[in-house]
Structure formats: structure tokens, C-alpha cells
Amino acid sequence: QVQLVESGGGLVQPGGSLRLSCVVPGSIFSRHAFMGWYHEALGEDRELVAAFTRGGGTTYAASVQGRFTISKDTSTMTIYLQMNSLKPEDTGVYYCNVQYWGSFYWGRGTQVTVSS
């Protein structure tokens, strides 16, 4: 099965930080693929929060701009999401996503809870 594996979620206080990791199978880890992180709050739609652009840069949802940073390590085929200054509204399940050759690939998600 071609499936992503996310990790790094957990419970953190407001203002804290977490770093999420996503191991991508080599068969779909390509510079031609779309790669990004989605956030899904309870009862809400899955929202793209960070992604690599076609031009090689990055893009972020307004809600996380300046707080989250997406990066990747091509040697280990891993995508990261550094989350700083976390807020309660950041709570939810985070999914790594890869889109390649017309197919969407997801992991099972990792739970992030921001609470005092």
C-alpha cells in the first residue's frame, strides 16, 4: 500500500511548539509531486495549511502564516511541519498529503491538542 505516515502530534500548551513528521514512500517522493499539510478540526472541513509551491517556495494559510514552517529532507524522504506559537484553534488532526500522477495519498493523521 502507498500510504504516508505522520508522527509528532501530542498535547501542548498554548504558545508551545511541536514538529510533525511525514515519511513519504520513495515511489511518490518526487520533485514533481505536490506535498503539503492539512488540518482537520472536529466537525470541520480538512484545510490546507502549508504546502510547497510549484516554483519551489512555500505557501501557508493565513491562520498559520508566521507560525508554521513546512520543510523537507530529501535524503530521508521526510516532510516536516514546525508549529510554533500554537493556539487552541490549531487543535485537530494533521494529515500529510502527496498528489502525484493524478492520485492523492494520505496518512492516518496525527492528533494535535493545544490546551491549558
Short mmCIF file of N, CA and C in Angstrom, two decimals:
data_model
loop_
_atom_site.label_atom_id
_atom_site.label_comp_id
_atom_site.label_asym_id
_atom_site.label_seq_id
_atom_site.Cartn_x
_atom_site.Cartn_y
_atom_site.Cartn_z
N GLN A 1 0.84 -1.18 0.00
CA GLN A 1 0.00 0.00 0.00
C GLN A 1 0.89 1.24 0.00
N VAL A 2 0.48 2.24 -0.74
CA VAL A 2 1.17 3.52 -0.75
C VAL A 2 0.45 4.41 0.25
N GLN A 3 1.07 4.63 1.38
CA GLN A 3 0.46 5.41 2.44
C GLN A 3 1.52 6.22 3.18
N LEU A 4 1.15 7.43 3.55
CA LEU A 4 2.05 8.28 4.31
C LEU A 4 1.93 7.97 5.80
N VAL A 5 2.98 8.26 6.54
CA VAL A 5 2.98 8.00 7.97
C VAL A 5 3.36 9.28 8.70
N GLU A 6 2.39 9.87 9.40
CA GLU A 6 2.62 11.09 10.17
C GLU A 6 2.95 10.75 11.62
N SER A 7 3.71 11.62 12.25
CA SER A 7 4.03 11.46 13.65
C SER A 7 4.37 12.83 14.24
N GLY A 8 4.46 12.89 15.56
CA GLY A 8 4.89 14.11 16.22
C GLY A 8 3.80 14.88 16.93
N GLY A 9 2.56 14.46 16.78
CA GLY A 9 1.47 15.15 17.45
C GLY A 9 1.48 14.89 18.94
N GLY A 10 0.65 15.63 19.65
CA GLY A 10 0.57 15.46 21.09
C GLY A 10 -0.17 16.60 21.74
N LEU A 11 -0.07 16.65 23.05
CA LEU A 11 -0.71 17.69 23.84
C LEU A 11 0.32 18.77 24.16
N VAL A 12 -0.04 20.01 23.90
CA VAL A 12 0.86 21.13 24.15
C VAL A 12 0.06 22.32 24.66
N GLN A 13 0.68 23.13 25.49
CA GLN A 13 0.02 24.33 26.00
C GLN A 13 0.02 25.44 24.96
N PRO A 14 -0.94 26.35 25.04
CA PRO A 14 -0.93 27.50 24.13
C PRO A 14 0.42 28.21 24.17
N GLY A 15 0.91 28.58 23.00
CA GLY A 15 2.21 29.21 22.90
C GLY A 15 3.35 28.24 22.72
N GLY A 16 3.08 26.97 22.87
CA GLY A 16 4.11 25.95 22.72
C GLY A 16 4.38 25.58 21.28
N SER A 17 5.25 24.60 21.10
CA SER A 17 5.67 24.19 19.76
C SER A 17 5.63 22.68 19.61
N LEU A 18 5.44 22.24 18.37
CA LEU A 18 5.52 20.84 18.00
C LEU A 18 6.11 20.76 16.61
N ARG A 19 6.75 19.64 16.31
CA ARG A 19 7.22 19.39 14.96
C ARG A 19 6.65 18.08 14.47
N LEU A 20 5.88 18.15 13.41
CA LEU A 20 5.29 16.97 12.82
C LEU A 20 6.19 16.43 11.71
N SER A 21 6.18 15.12 11.55
CA SER A 21 6.98 14.48 10.51
C SER A 21 6.09 13.61 9.65
N CYS A 22 6.46 13.47 8.41
CA CYS A 22 5.71 12.64 7.47
C CYS A 22 6.70 11.90 6.59
N VAL A 23 6.73 10.59 6.72
CA VAL A 23 7.60 9.78 5.89
C VAL A 23 6.86 9.42 4.61
N VAL A 24 7.45 9.76 3.49
CA VAL A 24 6.81 9.57 2.19
C VAL A 24 7.47 8.41 1.45
N PRO A 25 6.69 7.46 0.96
CA PRO A 25 7.27 6.35 0.19
C PRO A 25 8.06 6.86 -1.00
N GLY A 26 9.17 6.21 -1.26
CA GLY A 26 10.04 6.65 -2.34
C GLY A 26 9.38 6.68 -3.70
N SER A 27 8.39 5.84 -3.90
CA SER A 27 7.73 5.77 -5.20
C SER A 27 6.97 7.04 -5.55
N ILE A 28 6.59 7.84 -4.56
CA ILE A 28 5.86 9.07 -4.82
C ILE A 28 6.58 10.31 -4.32
N PHE A 29 7.76 10.14 -3.75
CA PHE A 29 8.54 11.28 -3.31
C PHE A 29 9.28 11.82 -4.53
N SER A 30 8.71 12.84 -5.11
CA SER A 30 9.25 13.39 -6.35
C SER A 30 9.16 14.90 -6.33
N ARG A 31 10.11 15.53 -6.99
CA ARG A 31 10.08 16.99 -7.08
C ARG A 31 8.91 17.47 -7.94
N HIS A 32 8.29 16.55 -8.65
CA HIS A 32 7.14 16.89 -9.48
C HIS A 32 5.82 16.72 -8.72
N ALA A 33 5.86 16.18 -7.53
CA ALA A 33 4.65 15.93 -6.75
C ALA A 33 4.28 17.13 -5.89
N PHE A 34 2.98 17.27 -5.65
CA PHE A 34 2.51 18.25 -4.68
C PHE A 34 2.64 17.66 -3.29
N MET A 35 3.14 18.42 -2.35
CA MET A 35 3.28 17.96 -0.98
C MET A 35 2.83 19.06 -0.03
N GLY A 36 2.00 18.68 0.95
CA GLY A 36 1.51 19.67 1.89
C GLY A 36 0.95 19.05 3.15
N TRP A 37 0.57 19.91 4.08
CA TRP A 37 -0.04 19.52 5.33
C TRP A 37 -1.45 20.09 5.42
N TYR A 38 -2.37 19.25 5.88
CA TYR A 38 -3.76 19.65 6.08
C TYR A 38 -4.13 19.56 7.56
N HIS A 39 -5.06 20.40 7.96
CA HIS A 39 -5.58 20.41 9.31
C HIS A 39 -7.08 20.15 9.27
N GLU A 40 -7.54 19.28 10.15
CA GLU A 40 -8.96 18.97 10.23
C GLU A 40 -9.41 19.09 11.67
N ALA A 41 -10.14 20.16 11.96
CA ALA A 41 -10.72 20.33 13.29
C ALA A 41 -12.00 19.50 13.38
N LEU A 42 -12.40 19.17 14.58
CA LEU A 42 -13.59 18.35 14.79
C LEU A 42 -14.82 19.01 14.17
N GLY A 43 -15.50 18.28 13.29
CA GLY A 43 -16.70 18.77 12.66
C GLY A 43 -16.49 19.77 11.55
N GLU A 44 -15.25 19.98 11.14
CA GLU A 44 -14.96 20.95 10.09
C GLU A 44 -14.26 20.29 8.91
N ASP A 45 -14.19 21.02 7.81
CA ASP A 45 -13.54 20.51 6.61
C ASP A 45 -12.03 20.46 6.79
N ARG A 46 -11.42 19.56 6.05
CA ARG A 46 -9.98 19.46 6.03
C ARG A 46 -9.42 20.67 5.27
N GLU A 47 -8.49 21.38 5.89
CA GLU A 47 -7.96 22.62 5.34
C GLU A 47 -6.47 22.52 5.08
N LEU A 48 -6.06 22.96 3.91
CA LEU A 48 -4.63 23.02 3.59
C LEU A 48 -4.01 24.16 4.38
N VAL A 49 -2.99 23.86 5.16
CA VAL A 49 -2.36 24.90 5.98
C VAL A 49 -0.96 25.24 5.51
N ALA A 50 -0.28 24.32 4.85
CA ALA A 50 1.08 24.57 4.39
C ALA A 50 1.41 23.65 3.23
N ALA A 51 2.14 24.17 2.25
CA ALA A 51 2.49 23.36 1.09
C ALA A 51 3.68 23.94 0.36
N PHE A 52 4.32 23.09 -0.42
CA PHE A 52 5.37 23.55 -1.33
C PHE A 52 4.71 23.99 -2.62
N THR A 53 5.18 25.10 -3.16
CA THR A 53 4.62 25.60 -4.41
C THR A 53 5.35 25.01 -5.60
N ARG A 54 4.74 25.16 -6.77
CA ARG A 54 5.34 24.65 -8.00
C ARG A 54 6.70 25.29 -8.26
N GLY A 55 6.85 26.54 -7.85
CA GLY A 55 8.09 27.26 -8.07
C GLY A 55 9.19 26.95 -7.07
N GLY A 56 8.91 26.05 -6.14
CA GLY A 56 9.92 25.66 -5.17
C GLY A 56 9.86 26.41 -3.85
N GLY A 57 8.89 27.30 -3.72
CA GLY A 57 8.72 28.02 -2.48
C GLY A 57 7.71 27.34 -1.58
N THR A 58 7.15 28.11 -0.67
CA THR A 58 6.15 27.58 0.25
C THR A 58 4.97 28.52 0.32
N THR A 59 3.83 27.98 0.72
CA THR A 59 2.63 28.78 0.89
C THR A 59 1.93 28.33 2.16
N TYR A 60 1.23 29.26 2.81
CA TYR A 60 0.59 28.98 4.08
C TYR A 60 -0.80 29.61 4.14
N ALA A 61 -1.67 28.94 4.89
CA ALA A 61 -2.96 29.54 5.18
C ALA A 61 -2.75 30.76 6.07
N ALA A 62 -3.62 31.74 5.92
CA ALA A 62 -3.47 32.96 6.70
C ALA A 62 -3.47 32.69 8.20
N SER A 63 -4.21 31.68 8.61
CA SER A 63 -4.33 31.38 10.03
C SER A 63 -3.03 30.89 10.67
N VAL A 64 -2.10 30.39 9.85
CA VAL A 64 -0.85 29.86 10.39
C VAL A 64 0.37 30.63 9.90
N GLN A 65 0.18 31.60 9.03
CA GLN A 65 1.28 32.38 8.48
C GLN A 65 2.11 32.99 9.60
N GLY A 66 3.41 32.79 9.51
CA GLY A 66 4.31 33.33 10.51
C GLY A 66 4.53 32.44 11.70
N ARG A 67 3.72 31.39 11.83
CA ARG A 67 3.83 30.48 12.96
C ARG A 67 4.27 29.08 12.55
N PHE A 68 3.85 28.64 11.38
CA PHE A 68 4.18 27.30 10.90
C PHE A 68 5.20 27.37 9.77
N THR A 69 6.04 26.36 9.68
CA THR A 69 7.02 26.27 8.61
C THR A 69 7.06 24.85 8.06
N ILE A 70 6.89 24.72 6.76
CA ILE A 70 6.99 23.41 6.13
C ILE A 70 8.39 23.26 5.54
N SER A 71 8.94 22.07 5.68
CA SER A 71 10.26 21.79 5.14
C SER A 71 10.34 20.32 4.75
N LYS A 72 11.42 19.93 4.11
CA LYS A 72 11.59 18.54 3.72
C LYS A 72 13.05 18.15 3.71
N ASP A 73 13.28 16.88 3.89
CA ASP A 73 14.61 16.31 3.84
C ASP A 73 14.58 15.24 2.75
N THR A 74 15.17 15.52 1.63
CA THR A 74 15.11 14.58 0.51
C THR A 74 15.91 13.31 0.75
N SER A 75 16.91 13.38 1.61
CA SER A 75 17.71 12.20 1.88
C SER A 75 16.94 11.15 2.67
N THR A 76 16.02 11.60 3.51
CA THR A 76 15.21 10.67 4.30
C THR A 76 13.77 10.59 3.81
N MET A 77 13.46 11.34 2.78
CA MET A 77 12.11 11.38 2.21
C MET A 77 11.07 11.72 3.27
N THR A 78 11.36 12.78 4.00
CA THR A 78 10.51 13.20 5.11
C THR A 78 10.09 14.65 4.94
N ILE A 79 8.82 14.92 5.18
CA ILE A 79 8.28 16.27 5.19
C ILE A 79 8.01 16.65 6.63
N TYR A 80 8.33 17.89 6.97
CA TYR A 80 8.14 18.36 8.33
C TYR A 80 7.19 19.55 8.38
N LEU A 81 6.53 19.70 9.51
CA LEU A 81 5.75 20.90 9.78
C LEU A 81 6.13 21.38 11.18
N GLN A 82 6.89 22.45 11.23
CA GLN A 82 7.25 23.06 12.51
C GLN A 82 6.13 24.01 12.90
N MET A 83 5.55 23.80 14.07
CA MET A 83 4.43 24.60 14.53
C MET A 83 4.84 25.33 15.80
N ASN A 84 4.86 26.65 15.73
CA ASN A 84 5.22 27.48 16.86
C ASN A 84 4.04 28.36 17.27
N SER A 85 4.13 28.90 18.46
CA SER A 85 3.08 29.79 18.98
C SER A 85 1.70 29.18 18.80
N LEU A 86 1.57 27.95 19.19
CA LEU A 86 0.32 27.22 18.98
C LEU A 86 -0.85 27.83 19.75
N LYS A 87 -2.00 27.77 19.11
CA LYS A 87 -3.23 28.30 19.67
C LYS A 87 -4.25 27.17 19.83
N PRO A 88 -5.23 27.34 20.72
CA PRO A 88 -6.26 26.31 20.88
C PRO A 88 -6.96 25.97 19.56
N GLU A 89 -7.14 26.94 18.68
CA GLU A 89 -7.80 26.68 17.41
C GLU A 89 -6.96 25.84 16.45
N ASP A 90 -5.70 25.62 16.78
CA ASP A 90 -4.85 24.73 15.98
C ASP A 90 -5.14 23.27 16.29
N THR A 91 -5.91 23.02 17.32
CA THR A 91 -6.26 21.66 17.71
C THR A 91 -6.95 20.91 16.58
N GLY A 92 -6.59 19.66 16.41
CA GLY A 92 -7.21 18.85 15.39
C GLY A 92 -6.24 17.79 14.89
N VAL A 93 -6.66 17.11 13.85
CA VAL A 93 -5.82 16.09 13.24
C VAL A 93 -5.09 16.68 12.05
N TYR A 94 -3.80 16.44 11.99
CA TYR A 94 -2.98 16.93 10.89
C TYR A 94 -2.61 15.78 9.97
N TYR A 95 -2.83 16.01 8.68
CA TYR A 95 -2.57 15.00 7.67
C TYR A 95 -1.53 15.49 6.69
N CYS A 96 -0.62 14.62 6.36
CA CYS A 96 0.32 14.88 5.28
C CYS A 96 -0.31 14.40 3.98
N ASN A 97 -0.11 15.15 2.91
CA ASN A 97 -0.70 14.82 1.63
C ASN A 97 0.30 14.93 0.50
N VAL A 98 0.27 13.96 -0.38
CA VAL A 98 1.06 13.99 -1.60
C VAL A 98 0.14 13.72 -2.78
N GLN A 99 0.26 14.54 -3.80
CA GLN A 99 -0.52 14.37 -5.02
C GLN A 99 0.45 14.14 -6.17
N TYR A 100 0.32 12.99 -6.79
CA TYR A 100 1.27 12.59 -7.82
C TYR A 100 0.58 11.75 -8.87
N TRP A 101 0.78 12.11 -10.11
CA TRP A 101 0.19 11.40 -11.24
C TRP A 101 -1.33 11.24 -11.07
N GLY A 102 -1.98 12.29 -10.61
CA GLY A 102 -3.44 12.29 -10.50
C GLY A 102 -4.00 11.59 -9.29
N SER A 103 -3.17 11.09 -8.42
CA SER A 103 -3.63 10.39 -7.22
C SER A 103 -3.28 11.17 -5.96
N PHE A 104 -4.16 11.07 -4.97
CA PHE A 104 -3.96 11.70 -3.68
C PHE A 104 -3.56 10.63 -2.67
N TYR A 105 -2.51 10.90 -1.92
CA TYR A 105 -2.02 9.96 -0.91
C TYR A 105 -2.08 10.62 0.46
N TRP A 106 -2.58 9.87 1.43
CA TRP A 106 -2.75 10.38 2.79
C TRP A 106 -2.23 9.41 3.81
N GLY A 107 -1.91 9.93 4.98
CA GLY A 107 -1.65 9.09 6.13
C GLY A 107 -2.91 9.01 6.97
N ARG A 108 -2.80 8.41 8.14
CA ARG A 108 -3.95 8.30 9.03
C ARG A 108 -4.09 9.52 9.94
N GLY A 109 -3.13 10.42 9.89
CA GLY A 109 -3.19 11.65 10.65
C GLY A 109 -2.52 11.53 12.01
N THR A 110 -2.17 12.68 12.57
CA THR A 110 -1.62 12.74 13.91
C THR A 110 -2.35 13.84 14.68
N GLN A 111 -2.78 13.51 15.89
CA GLN A 111 -3.59 14.42 16.69
C GLN A 111 -2.74 15.47 17.39
N VAL A 112 -3.17 16.71 17.27
CA VAL A 112 -2.55 17.82 17.98
C VAL A 112 -3.62 18.46 18.87
N THR A 113 -3.33 18.58 20.14
CA THR A 113 -4.25 19.21 21.07
C THR A 113 -3.53 20.35 21.78
N VAL A 114 -4.06 21.55 21.63
CA VAL A 114 -3.48 22.73 22.26
C VAL A 114 -4.43 23.17 23.36
N SER A 115 -4.02 22.98 24.58
CA SER A 115 -4.89 23.25 25.72
C SER A 115 -4.07 23.49 26.97
N SER A 116 -4.62 24.30 27.87
CA SER A 116 -4.00 24.52 29.16
C SER A 116 -4.35 23.42 30.14
#
